[in-house]
Amino acid sequence: MHLRCRARAGCRARVERRARDRRRPHAVKPFRSRLRKGVLAAAAFGGVLGGSARYVLGLAFPTPRGTFPLTTFAINVSGAFLLALLLVYVLEIWPPTRYVRPFAAVGFLGAFTTFSTWMVDTDHLLGHGHYAVAALNVFGSLFAGLAATALGLAIGRMVLARRVRLAARHSRARRYGWWVR
């Protein structure tokens, strides 16, 4: 087959595929067309701020060699708590927005609580022969992070339940009068 004919056949197939995709409204768009530049910029800006905050806290509260990395531990546990609380607010309480979750959850808290710093601290502890402290760092961070996540979800949902109760009270009072509580 001649090269020009192959190109035409490929072109014809492409045209047929596009026509078939137009007939199917549920066809999935490619990832590049779904990616919004504003969302990417929000996540990147949040990442710059979160990484900078982590760096500043690391400089303000340095960890001596061979000791438990308390700064990294506190950052990761507080980040797990804040992420859980934030996601309850973003998904269940606040009205829908496009930029809060990429900025705060993915960007800021994603850069603030990095897996790599946790593992580098553990590697340094193992390299210097502090095996018990390294095990405490790994398992303590895992369990404390899970507990902080559960606490953040619980507090967020308690706030949500309270808001629902108060909204129900106020709507009933408005409907029937001040005497109905």
JSON list of N, CA, C and O in Angstrom, two decimals, residues 16-72:
[
{"chain": "A", "resi": 16, "resn": "GLU", "atom": "N", "xyz": [-14.03, 8.95, 11.50]},
{"chain": "A", "resi": 16, "resn": "GLU", "atom": "CA", "xyz": [-15.11, 8.06, 11.94]},
{"chain": "A", "resi": 16, "resn": "GLU", "atom": "C", "xyz": [-15.17, 7.97, 13.46]},
{"chain": "A", "resi": 16, "resn": "GLU", "atom": "O", "xyz": [-16.23, 7.96, 14.05]},
{"chain": "A", "resi": 17, "resn": "ARG", "atom": "N", "xyz": [-14.01, 7.92, 14.12]},
{"chain": "A", "resi": 17, "resn": "ARG", "atom": "CA", "xyz": [-13.95, 7.85, 15.58]},
{"chain": "A", "resi": 17, "resn": "ARG", "atom": "C", "xyz": [-14.54, 9.12, 16.20]},
{"chain": "A", "resi": 17, "resn": "ARG", "atom": "O", "xyz": [-15.29, 9.08, 17.16]},
{"chain": "A", "resi": 18, "resn": "ARG", "atom": "N", "xyz": [-14.20, 10.28, 15.63]},
{"chain": "A", "resi": 18, "resn": "ARG", "atom": "CA", "xyz": [-14.74, 11.54, 16.15]},
{"chain": "A", "resi": 18, "resn": "ARG", "atom": "C", "xyz": [-16.25, 11.60, 15.99]},
{"chain": "A", "resi": 18, "resn": "ARG", "atom": "O", "xyz": [-16.96, 12.04, 16.87]},
{"chain": "A", "resi": 19, "resn": "ALA", "atom": "N", "xyz": [-16.75, 11.15, 14.86]},
{"chain": "A", "resi": 19, "resn": "ALA", "atom": "CA", "xyz": [-18.20, 11.15, 14.63]},
{"chain": "A", "resi": 19, "resn": "ALA", "atom": "C", "xyz": [-18.89, 10.20, 15.61]},
{"chain": "A", "resi": 19, "resn": "ALA", "atom": "O", "xyz": [-19.95, 10.51, 16.15]},
{"chain": "A", "resi": 20, "resn": "ARG", "atom": "N", "xyz": [-18.27, 9.05, 15.87]},
{"chain": "A", "resi": 20, "resn": "ARG", "atom": "CA", "xyz": [-18.85, 8.09, 16.81]},
{"chain": "A", "resi": 20, "resn": "ARG", "atom": "C", "xyz": [-18.85, 8.68, 18.23]},
{"chain": "A", "resi": 20, "resn": "ARG", "atom": "O", "xyz": [-19.80, 8.53, 18.98]},
{"chain": "A", "resi": 21, "resn": "ASP", "atom": "N", "xyz": [-17.79, 9.39, 18.61]},
{"chain": "A", "resi": 21, "resn": "ASP", "atom": "CA", "xyz": [-17.72, 9.99, 19.93]},
{"chain": "A", "resi": 21, "resn": "ASP", "atom": "C", "xyz": [-18.74, 11.11, 20.10]},
{"chain": "A", "resi": 21, "resn": "ASP", "atom": "O", "xyz": [-19.24, 11.33, 21.20]},
{"chain": "A", "resi": 22, "resn": "ARG", "atom": "N", "xyz": [-19.04, 11.83, 19.03]},
{"chain": "A", "resi": 22, "resn": "ARG", "atom": "CA", "xyz": [-20.05, 12.89, 19.11]},
{"chain": "A", "resi": 22, "resn": "ARG", "atom": "C", "xyz": [-21.43, 12.31, 19.35]},
{"chain": "A", "resi": 22, "resn": "ARG", "atom": "O", "xyz": [-22.27, 12.94, 19.98]},
{"chain": "A", "resi": 23, "resn": "ARG", "atom": "N", "xyz": [-21.68, 11.13, 18.83]},
{"chain": "A", "resi": 23, "resn": "ARG", "atom": "CA", "xyz": [-22.98, 10.50, 19.03]},
{"chain": "A", "resi": 23, "resn": "ARG", "atom": "C", "xyz": [-23.13, 9.98, 20.45]},
{"chain": "A", "resi": 23, "resn": "ARG", "atom": "O", "xyz": [-24.24, 9.83, 20.93]},
{"chain": "A", "resi": 24, "resn": "ARG", "atom": "N", "xyz": [-22.02, 9.69, 21.13]},
{"chain": "A", "resi": 24, "resn": "ARG", "atom": "CA", "xyz": [-22.08, 9.20, 22.51]},
{"chain": "A", "resi": 24, "resn": "ARG", "atom": "C", "xyz": [-21.78, 10.36, 23.46]},
{"chain": "A", "resi": 24, "resn": "ARG", "atom": "O", "xyz": [-20.63, 10.74, 23.64]},
{"chain": "A", "resi": 25, "resn": "PRO", "atom": "N", "xyz": [-22.78, 10.92, 24.11]},
{"chain": "A", "resi": 25, "resn": "PRO", "atom": "CA", "xyz": [-22.51, 12.05, 25.00]},
{"chain": "A", "resi": 25, "resn": "PRO", "atom": "C", "xyz": [-21.75, 11.63, 26.26]},
{"chain": "A", "resi": 25, "resn": "PRO", "atom": "O", "xyz": [-21.15, 12.46, 26.91]},
{"chain": "A", "resi": 26, "resn": "HIS", "atom": "N", "xyz": [-21.78, 10.36, 26.61]},
{"chain": "A", "resi": 26, "resn": "HIS", "atom": "CA", "xyz": [-21.10, 9.90, 27.82]},
{"chain": "A", "resi": 26, "resn": "HIS", "atom": "C", "xyz": [-19.64, 9.54, 27.58]},
{"chain": "A", "resi": 26, "resn": "HIS", "atom": "O", "xyz": [-18.98, 9.03, 28.47]},
{"chain": "A", "resi": 27, "resn": "ALA", "atom": "N", "xyz": [-19.14, 9.79, 26.39]},
{"chain": "A", "resi": 27, "resn": "ALA", "atom": "CA", "xyz": [-17.75, 9.46, 26.09]},
{"chain": "A", "resi": 27, "resn": "ALA", "atom": "C", "xyz": [-16.83, 10.28, 26.99]},
{"chain": "A", "resi": 27, "resn": "ALA", "atom": "O", "xyz": [-17.04, 11.46, 27.21]},
{"chain": "A", "resi": 28, "resn": "VAL", "atom": "N", "xyz": [-15.80, 9.64, 27.50]},
{"chain": "A", "resi": 28, "resn": "VAL", "atom": "CA", "xyz": [-14.88, 10.29, 28.42]},
{"chain": "A", "resi": 28, "resn": "VAL", "atom": "C", "xyz": [-13.89, 11.14, 27.64]},
{"chain": "A", "resi": 28, "resn": "VAL", "atom": "O", "xyz": [-13.31, 10.68, 26.66]},
{"chain": "A", "resi": 29, "resn": "LYS", "atom": "N", "xyz": [-13.70, 12.37, 28.11]},
{"chain": "A", "resi": 29, "resn": "LYS", "atom": "CA", "xyz": [-12.74, 13.26, 27.46]},
{"chain": "A", "resi": 29, "resn": "LYS", "atom": "C", "xyz": [-11.33, 12.88, 27.91]},
{"chain": "A", "resi": 29, "resn": "LYS", "atom": "O", "xyz": [-11.15, 12.36, 29.01]},
{"chain": "A", "resi": 30, "resn": "PRO", "atom": "N", "xyz": [-10.33, 13.17, 27.10]},
{"chain": "A", "resi": 30, "resn": "PRO", "atom": "CA", "xyz": [-8.96, 12.91, 27.52]},
{"chain": "A", "resi": 30, "resn": "PRO", "atom": "C", "xyz": [-8.61, 13.74, 28.75]},
{"chain": "A", "resi": 30, "resn": "PRO", "atom": "O", "xyz": [-9.20, 14.79, 29.01]},
{"chain": "A", "resi": 31, "resn": "PHE", "atom": "N", "xyz": [-7.61, 13.27, 29.52]},
{"chain": "A", "resi": 31, "resn": "PHE", "atom": "CA", "xyz": [-7.25, 13.92, 30.78]},
{"chain": "A", "resi": 31, "resn": "PHE", "atom": "C", "xyz": [-6.84, 15.37, 30.56]},
{"chain": "A", "resi": 31, "resn": "PHE", "atom": "O", "xyz": [-7.21, 16.23, 31.34]},
{"chain": "A", "resi": 32, "resn": "ARG", "atom": "N", "xyz": [-6.10, 15.65, 29.51]},
{"chain": "A", "resi": 32, "resn": "ARG", "atom": "CA", "xyz": [-5.63, 17.02, 29.28]},
{"chain": "A", "resi": 32, "resn": "ARG", "atom": "C", "xyz": [-6.77, 18.00, 29.12]},
{"chain": "A", "resi": 32, "resn": "ARG", "atom": "O", "xyz": [-6.69, 19.14, 29.55]},
{"chain": "A", "resi": 33, "resn": "SER", "atom": "N", "xyz": [-7.87, 17.58, 28.51]},
{"chain": "A", "resi": 33, "resn": "SER", "atom": "CA", "xyz": [-8.97, 18.51, 28.30]},
{"chain": "A", "resi": 33, "resn": "SER", "atom": "C", "xyz": [-9.77, 18.71, 29.58]},
{"chain": "A", "resi": 33, "resn": "SER", "atom": "O", "xyz": [-10.48, 19.70, 29.72]},
{"chain": "A", "resi": 34, "resn": "ARG", "atom": "N", "xyz": [-9.69, 17.76, 30.55]},
{"chain": "A", "resi": 34, "resn": "ARG", "atom": "CA", "xyz": [-10.40, 17.92, 31.81]},
{"chain": "A", "resi": 34, "resn": "ARG", "atom": "C", "xyz": [-9.61, 18.73, 32.83]},
{"chain": "A", "resi": 34, "resn": "ARG", "atom": "O", "xyz": [-10.16, 19.22, 33.80]},
{"chain": "A", "resi": 35, "resn": "LEU", "atom": "N", "xyz": [-8.29, 18.85, 32.66]},
{"chain": "A", "resi": 35, "resn": "LEU", "atom": "CA", "xyz": [-7.44, 19.54, 33.60]},
{"chain": "A", "resi": 35, "resn": "LEU", "atom": "C", "xyz": [-7.60, 21.05, 33.43]},
{"chain": "A", "resi": 35, "resn": "LEU", "atom": "O", "xyz": [-7.40, 21.58, 32.34]},
{"chain": "A", "resi": 36, "resn": "ARG", "atom": "N", "xyz": [-7.96, 21.72, 34.49]},
{"chain": "A", "resi": 36, "resn": "ARG", "atom": "CA", "xyz": [-8.11, 23.18, 34.45]},
{"chain": "A", "resi": 36, "resn": "ARG", "atom": "C", "xyz": [-6.84, 23.82, 35.00]},
{"chain": "A", "resi": 36, "resn": "ARG", "atom": "O", "xyz": [-6.34, 23.42, 36.05]},
{"chain": "A", "resi": 37, "resn": "LYS", "atom": "N", "xyz": [-6.37, 24.83, 34.31]},
{"chain": "A", "resi": 37, "resn": "LYS", "atom": "CA", "xyz": [-5.13, 25.48, 34.71]},
{"chain": "A", "resi": 37, "resn": "LYS", "atom": "C", "xyz": [-5.26, 26.19, 36.05]},
{"chain": "A", "resi": 37, "resn": "LYS", "atom": "O", "xyz": [-4.32, 26.24, 36.83]},
{"chain": "A", "resi": 38, "resn": "GLY", "atom": "N", "xyz": [-6.43, 26.74, 36.34]},
{"chain": "A", "resi": 38, "resn": "GLY", "atom": "CA", "xyz": [-6.63, 27.40, 37.63]},
{"chain": "A", "resi": 38, "resn": "GLY", "atom": "C", "xyz": [-6.54, 26.44, 38.80]},
{"chain": "A", "resi": 38, "resn": "GLY", "atom": "O", "xyz": [-6.00, 26.77, 39.85]},
{"chain": "A", "resi": 39, "resn": "VAL", "atom": "N", "xyz": [-7.07, 25.24, 38.62]},
{"chain": "A", "resi": 39, "resn": "VAL", "atom": "CA", "xyz": [-7.00, 24.22, 39.67]},
{"chain": "A", "resi": 39, "resn": "VAL", "atom": "C", "xyz": [-5.56, 23.81, 39.88]},
{"chain": "A", "resi": 39, "resn": "VAL", "atom": "O", "xyz": [-5.09, 23.66, 41.02]},
{"chain": "A", "resi": 40, "resn": "LEU", "atom": "N", "xyz": [-4.83, 23.62, 38.81]},
{"chain": "A", "resi": 40, "resn": "LEU", "atom": "CA", "xyz": [-3.42, 23.26, 38.90]},
{"chain": "A", "resi": 40, "resn": "LEU", "atom": "C", "xyz": [-2.62, 24.37, 39.58]},
{"chain": "A", "resi": 40, "resn": "LEU", "atom": "O", "xyz": [-1.76, 24.10, 40.42]},
{"chain": "A", "resi": 41, "resn": "ALA", "atom": "N", "xyz": [-2.92, 25.61, 39.26]},
{"chain": "A", "resi": 41, "resn": "ALA", "atom": "CA", "xyz": [-2.23, 26.74, 39.89]},
{"chain": "A", "resi": 41, "resn": "ALA", "atom": "C", "xyz": [-2.56, 26.82, 41.38]},
{"chain": "A", "resi": 41, "resn": "ALA", "atom": "O", "xyz": [-1.67, 27.11, 42.20]},
{"chain": "A", "resi": 42, "resn": "ALA", "atom": "N", "xyz": [-3.81, 26.55, 41.75]},
{"chain": "A", "resi": 42, "resn": "ALA", "atom": "CA", "xyz": [-4.18, 26.57, 43.16]},
{"chain": "A", "resi": 42, "resn": "ALA", "atom": "C", "xyz": [-3.44, 25.49, 43.93]},
{"chain": "A", "resi": 42, "resn": "ALA", "atom": "O", "xyz": [-2.93, 25.73, 45.04]},
{"chain": "A", "resi": 43, "resn": "ALA", "atom": "N", "xyz": [-3.33, 24.29, 43.36]},
{"chain": "A", "resi": 43, "resn": "ALA", "atom": "CA", "xyz": [-2.61, 23.21, 44.03]},
{"chain": "A", "resi": 43, "resn": "ALA", "atom": "C", "xyz": [-1.11, 23.54, 44.14]},
{"chain": "A", "resi": 43, "resn": "ALA", "atom": "O", "xyz": [-0.49, 23.28, 45.17]},
{"chain": "A", "resi": 44, "resn": "ALA", "atom": "N", "xyz": [-0.56, 24.13, 43.09]},
{"chain": "A", "resi": 44, "resn": "ALA", "atom": "CA", "xyz": [0.86, 24.48, 43.11]},
{"chain": "A", "resi": 44, "resn": "ALA", "atom": "C", "xyz": [1.15, 25.57, 44.14]},
{"chain": "A", "resi": 44, "resn": "ALA", "atom": "O", "xyz": [2.12, 25.49, 44.91]},
{"chain": "A", "resi": 45, "resn": "PHE", "atom": "N", "xyz": [0.28, 26.58, 44.21]},
{"chain": "A", "resi": 45, "resn": "PHE", "atom": "CA", "xyz": [0.47, 27.66, 45.18]},
{"chain": "A", "resi": 45, "resn": "PHE", "atom": "C", "xyz": [0.32, 27.14, 46.60]},
{"chain": "A", "resi": 45, "resn": "PHE", "atom": "O", "xyz": [1.09, 27.50, 47.49]},
{"chain": "A", "resi": 46, "resn": "GLY", "atom": "N", "xyz": [-0.66, 26.27, 46.82]},
{"chain": "A", "resi": 46, "resn": "GLY", "atom": "CA", "xyz": [-0.81, 25.65, 48.13]},
{"chain": "A", "resi": 46, "resn": "GLY", "atom": "C", "xyz": [0.40, 24.81, 48.49]},
{"chain": "A", "resi": 46, "resn": "GLY", "atom": "O", "xyz": [0.84, 24.78, 49.64]},
{"chain": "A", "resi": 47, "resn": "GLY", "atom": "N", "xyz": [0.98, 24.11, 47.50]},
{"chain": "A", "resi": 47, "resn": "GLY", "atom": "CA", "xyz": [2.17, 23.32, 47.74]},
{"chain": "A", "resi": 47, "resn": "GLY", "atom": "C", "xyz": [3.37, 24.17, 48.12]},
{"chain": "A", "resi": 47, "resn": "GLY", "atom": "O", "xyz": [4.16, 23.78, 49.00]},
{"chain": "A", "resi": 48, "resn": "VAL", "atom": "N", "xyz": [3.50, 25.31, 47.49]},
{"chain": "A", "resi": 48, "resn": "VAL", "atom": "CA", "xyz": [4.60, 26.22, 47.85]},
{"chain": "A", "resi": 48, "resn": "VAL", "atom": "C", "xyz": [4.44, 26.69, 49.30]},
{"chain": "A", "resi": 48, "resn": "VAL", "atom": "O", "xyz": [5.40, 26.68, 50.07]},
{"chain": "A", "resi": 49, "resn": "LEU", "atom": "N", "xyz": [3.24, 27.06, 49.67]},
{"chain": "A", "resi": 49, "resn": "LEU", "atom": "CA", "xyz": [3.00, 27.53, 51.04]},
{"chain": "A", "resi": 49, "resn": "LEU", "atom": "C", "xyz": [3.17, 26.40, 52.06]},
{"chain": "A", "resi": 49, "resn": "LEU", "atom": "O", "xyz": [3.76, 26.60, 53.13]},
{"chain": "A", "resi": 50, "resn": "GLY", "atom": "N", "xyz": [2.65, 25.21, 51.75]},
{"chain": "A", "resi": 50, "resn": "GLY", "atom": "CA", "xyz": [2.77, 24.09, 52.68]},
{"chain": "A", "resi": 50, "resn": "GLY", "atom": "C", "xyz": [4.20, 23.62, 52.86]},
{"chain": "A", "resi": 50, "resn": "GLY", "atom": "O", "xyz": [4.64, 23.35, 53.98]},
{"chain": "A", "resi": 51, "resn": "GLY", "atom": "N", "xyz": [4.94, 23.53, 51.77]},
{"chain": "A", "resi": 51, "resn": "GLY", "atom": "CA", "xyz": [6.34, 23.14, 51.86]},
{"chain": "A", "resi": 51, "resn": "GLY", "atom": "C", "xyz": [7.17, 24.17, 52.61]},
{"chain": "A", "resi": 51, "resn": "GLY", "atom": "O", "xyz": [8.05, 23.81, 53.40]},
{"chain": "A", "resi": 52, "resn": "SER", "atom": "N", "xyz": [6.86, 25.43, 52.39]},
{"chain": "A", "resi": 52, "resn": "SER", "atom": "CA", "xyz": [7.57, 26.50, 53.11]},
{"chain": "A", "resi": 52, "resn": "SER", "atom": "C", "xyz": [7.26, 26.46, 54.60]},
{"chain": "A", "resi": 52, "resn": "SER", "atom": "O", "xyz": [8.15, 26.65, 55.43]},
{"chain": "A", "resi": 53, "resn": "ALA", "atom": "N", "xyz": [6.00, 26.21, 54.94]},
{"chain": "A", "resi": 53, "resn": "ALA", "atom": "CA", "xyz": [5.63, 26.12, 56.36]},
{"chain": "A", "resi": 53, "resn": "ALA", "atom": "C", "xyz": [6.34, 24.95, 57.03]},
{"chain": "A", "resi": 53, "resn": "ALA", "atom": "O", "xyz": [6.82, 25.06, 58.16]},
{"chain": "A", "resi": 54, "resn": "ARG", "atom": "N", "xyz": [6.42, 23.83, 56.34]},
{"chain": "A", "resi": 54, "resn": "ARG", "atom": "CA", "xyz": [7.12, 22.66, 56.89]},
{"chain": "A", "resi": 54, "resn": "ARG", "atom": "C", "xyz": [8.61, 22.98, 57.08]},
{"chain": "A", "resi": 54, "resn": "ARG", "atom": "O", "xyz": [9.19, 22.62, 58.10]},
{"chain": "A", "resi": 55, "resn": "TYR", "atom": "N", "xyz": [9.21, 23.64, 56.12]},
{"chain": "A", "resi": 55, "resn": "TYR", "atom": "CA", "xyz": [10.63, 23.98, 56.21]},
{"chain": "A", "resi": 55, "resn": "TYR", "atom": "C", "xyz": [10.89, 24.93, 57.37]},
{"chain": "A", "resi": 55, "resn": "TYR", "atom": "O", "xyz": [11.85, 24.75, 58.13]},
{"chain": "A", "resi": 56, "resn": "VAL", "atom": "N", "xyz": [10.04, 25.93, 57.54]},
{"chain": "A", "resi": 56, "resn": "VAL", "atom": "CA", "xyz": [10.21, 26.90, 58.63]},
{"chain": "A", "resi": 56, "resn": "VAL", "atom": "C", "xyz": [10.06, 26.20, 59.98]},
{"chain": "A", "resi": 56, "resn": "VAL", "atom": "O", "xyz": [10.84, 26.46, 60.91]},
{"chain": "A", "resi": 57, "resn": "LEU", "atom": "N", "xyz": [9.08, 25.31, 60.11]},
{"chain": "A", "resi": 57, "resn": "LEU", "atom": "CA", "xyz": [8.93, 24.58, 61.37]},
{"chain": "A", "resi": 57, "resn": "LEU", "atom": "C", "xyz": [10.12, 23.67, 61.63]},
{"chain": "A", "resi": 57, "resn": "LEU", "atom": "O", "xyz": [10.54, 23.50, 62.78]},
{"chain": "A", "resi": 58, "resn": "GLY", "atom": "N", "xyz": [10.67, 23.07, 60.59]},
{"chain": "A", "resi": 58, "resn": "GLY", "atom": "CA", "xyz": [11.87, 22.25, 60.75]},
{"chain": "A", "resi": 58, "resn": "GLY", "atom": "C", "xyz": [13.07, 23.05, 61.21]},
{"chain": "A", "resi": 58, "resn": "GLY", "atom": "O", "xyz": [13.90, 22.56, 61.98]},
{"chain": "A", "resi": 59, "resn": "LEU", "atom": "N", "xyz": [13.19, 24.30, 60.75]},
{"chain": "A", "resi": 59, "resn": "LEU", "atom": "CA", "xyz": [14.28, 25.16, 61.21]},
{"chain": "A", "resi": 59, "resn": "LEU", "atom": "C", "xyz": [14.03, 25.68, 62.62]},
{"chain": "A", "resi": 59, "resn": "LEU", "atom": "O", "xyz": [14.97, 25.82, 63.40]},
{"chain": "A", "resi": 60, "resn": "ALA", "atom": "N", "xyz": [12.79, 25.97, 62.94]},
{"chain": "A", "resi": 60, "resn": "ALA", "atom": "CA", "xyz": [12.46, 26.52, 64.26]},
{"chain": "A", "resi": 60, "resn": "ALA", "atom": "C", "xyz": [12.60, 25.47, 65.35]},
{"chain": "A", "resi": 60, "resn": "ALA", "atom": "O", "xyz": [12.99, 25.81, 66.48]},
{"chain": "A", "resi": 61, "resn": "PHE", "atom": "N", "xyz": [12.28, 24.23, 65.05]},
{"chain": "A", "resi": 61, "resn": "PHE", "atom": "CA", "xyz": [12.34, 23.16, 66.04]},
{"chain": "A", "resi": 61, "resn": "PHE", "atom": "C", "xyz": [13.18, 22.00, 65.50]},
{"chain": "A", "resi": 61, "resn": "PHE", "atom": "O", "xyz": [12.64, 20.96, 65.12]},
{"chain": "A", "resi": 62, "resn": "PRO", "atom": "N", "xyz": [14.50, 22.16, 65.47]},
{"chain": "A", "resi": 62, "resn": "PRO", "atom": "CA", "xyz": [15.35, 21.09, 64.91]},
{"chain": "A", "resi": 62, "resn": "PRO", "atom": "C", "xyz": [15.36, 19.87, 65.83]},
{"chain": "A", "resi": 62, "resn": "PRO", "atom": "O", "xyz": [15.18, 19.96, 67.03]},
{"chain": "A", "resi": 63, "resn": "THR", "atom": "N", "xyz": [15.58, 18.71, 65.21]},
{"chain": "A", "resi": 63, "resn": "THR", "atom": "CA", "xyz": [15.65, 17.45, 65.94]},
{"chain": "A", "resi": 63, "resn": "THR", "atom": "C", "xyz": [17.10, 17.03, 66.07]},
{"chain": "A", "resi": 63, "resn": "THR", "atom": "O", "xyz": [17.79, 16.87, 65.05]},
{"chain": "A", "resi": 64, "resn": "PRO", "atom": "N", "xyz": [17.59, 16.84, 67.30]},
{"chain": "A", "resi": 64, "resn": "PRO", "atom": "CA", "xyz": [18.98, 16.37, 67.46]},
{"chain": "A", "resi": 64, "resn": "PRO", "atom": "C", "xyz": [19.13, 14.95, 66.91]},
{"chain": "A", "resi": 64, "resn": "PRO", "atom": "O", "xyz": [18.18, 14.17, 66.88]},
{"chain": "A", "resi": 65, "resn": "ARG", "atom": "N", "xyz": [20.33, 14.61, 66.47]},
{"chain": "A", "resi": 65, "resn": "ARG", "atom": "CA", "xyz": [20.58, 13.28, 65.89]},
{"chain": "A", "resi": 65, "resn": "ARG", "atom": "C", "xyz": [20.33, 12.18, 66.92]},
{"chain": "A", "resi": 65, "resn": "ARG", "atom": "O", "xyz": [20.67, 12.32, 68.08]},
{"chain": "A", "resi": 66, "resn": "GLY", "atom": "N", "xyz": [19.72, 11.11, 66.43]},
{"chain": "A", "resi": 66, "resn": "GLY", "atom": "CA", "xyz": [19.50, 9.95, 67.28]},
{"chain": "A", "resi": 66, "resn": "GLY", "atom": "C", "xyz": [18.29, 10.05, 68.18]},
{"chain": "A", "resi": 66, "resn": "GLY", "atom": "O", "xyz": [18.02, 9.13, 68.95]},
{"chain": "A", "resi": 67, "resn": "THR", "atom": "N", "xyz": [17.56, 11.15, 68.11]},
{"chain": "A", "resi": 67, "resn": "THR", "atom": "CA", "xyz": [16.37, 11.29, 68.95]},
{"chain": "A", "resi": 67, "resn": "THR", "atom": "C", "xyz": [15.12, 11.17, 68.08]},
{"chain": "A", "resi": 67, "resn": "THR", "atom": "O", "xyz": [15.18, 11.21, 66.85]},
{"chain": "A", "resi": 68, "resn": "PHE", "atom": "N", "xyz": [14.01, 11.04, 68.74]},
{"chain": "A", "resi": 68, "resn": "PHE", "atom": "CA", "xyz": [12.74, 10.92, 68.04]},
{"chain": "A", "resi": 68, "resn": "PHE", "atom": "C", "xyz": [12.45, 12.21, 67.27]},
{"chain": "A", "resi": 68, "resn": "PHE", "atom": "O", "xyz": [12.51, 13.30, 67.86]},
{"chain": "A", "resi": 69, "resn": "PRO", "atom": "N", "xyz": [12.12, 12.14, 65.98]},
{"chain": "A", "resi": 69, "resn": "PRO", "atom": "CA", "xyz": [11.85, 13.36, 65.18]},
{"chain": "A", "resi": 69, "resn": "PRO", "atom": "C", "xyz": [10.48, 13.95, 65.52]},
{"chain": "A", "resi": 69, "resn": "PRO", "atom": "O", "xyz": [9.50, 13.77, 64.79]},
{"chain": "A", "resi": 70, "resn": "LEU", "atom": "N", "xyz": [10.43, 14.66, 66.62]},
{"chain": "A", "resi": 70, "resn": "LEU", "atom": "CA", "xyz": [9.16, 15.17, 67.14]},
{"chain": "A", "resi": 70, "resn": "LEU", "atom": "C", "xyz": [8.53, 16.21, 66.20]},
{"chain": "A", "resi": 70, "resn": "LEU", "atom": "O", "xyz": [7.31, 16.26, 66.07]},
{"chain": "A", "resi": 71, "resn": "THR", "atom": "N", "xyz": [9.33, 17.01, 65.54]},
{"chain": "A", "resi": 71, "resn": "THR", "atom": "CA", "xyz": [8.79, 18.03, 64.63]},
{"chain": "A", "resi": 71, "resn": "THR", "atom": "C", "xyz": [8.06, 17.38, 63.47]},
{"chain": "A", "resi": 71, "resn": "THR", "atom": "O", "xyz": [6.92, 17.75, 63.16]},
{"chain": "A", "resi": 72, "resn": "THR", "atom": "N", "xyz": [8.69, 16.40, 62.84]},
{"chain": "A", "resi": 72, "resn": "THR", "atom": "CA", "xyz": [8.05, 15.70, 61.73]},
{"chain": "A", "resi": 72, "resn": "THR", "atom": "C", "xyz": [6.80, 14.97, 62.20]},
{"chain": "A", "resi": 72, "resn": "THR", "atom": "O", "xyz": [5.77, 14.99, 61.53]}
]
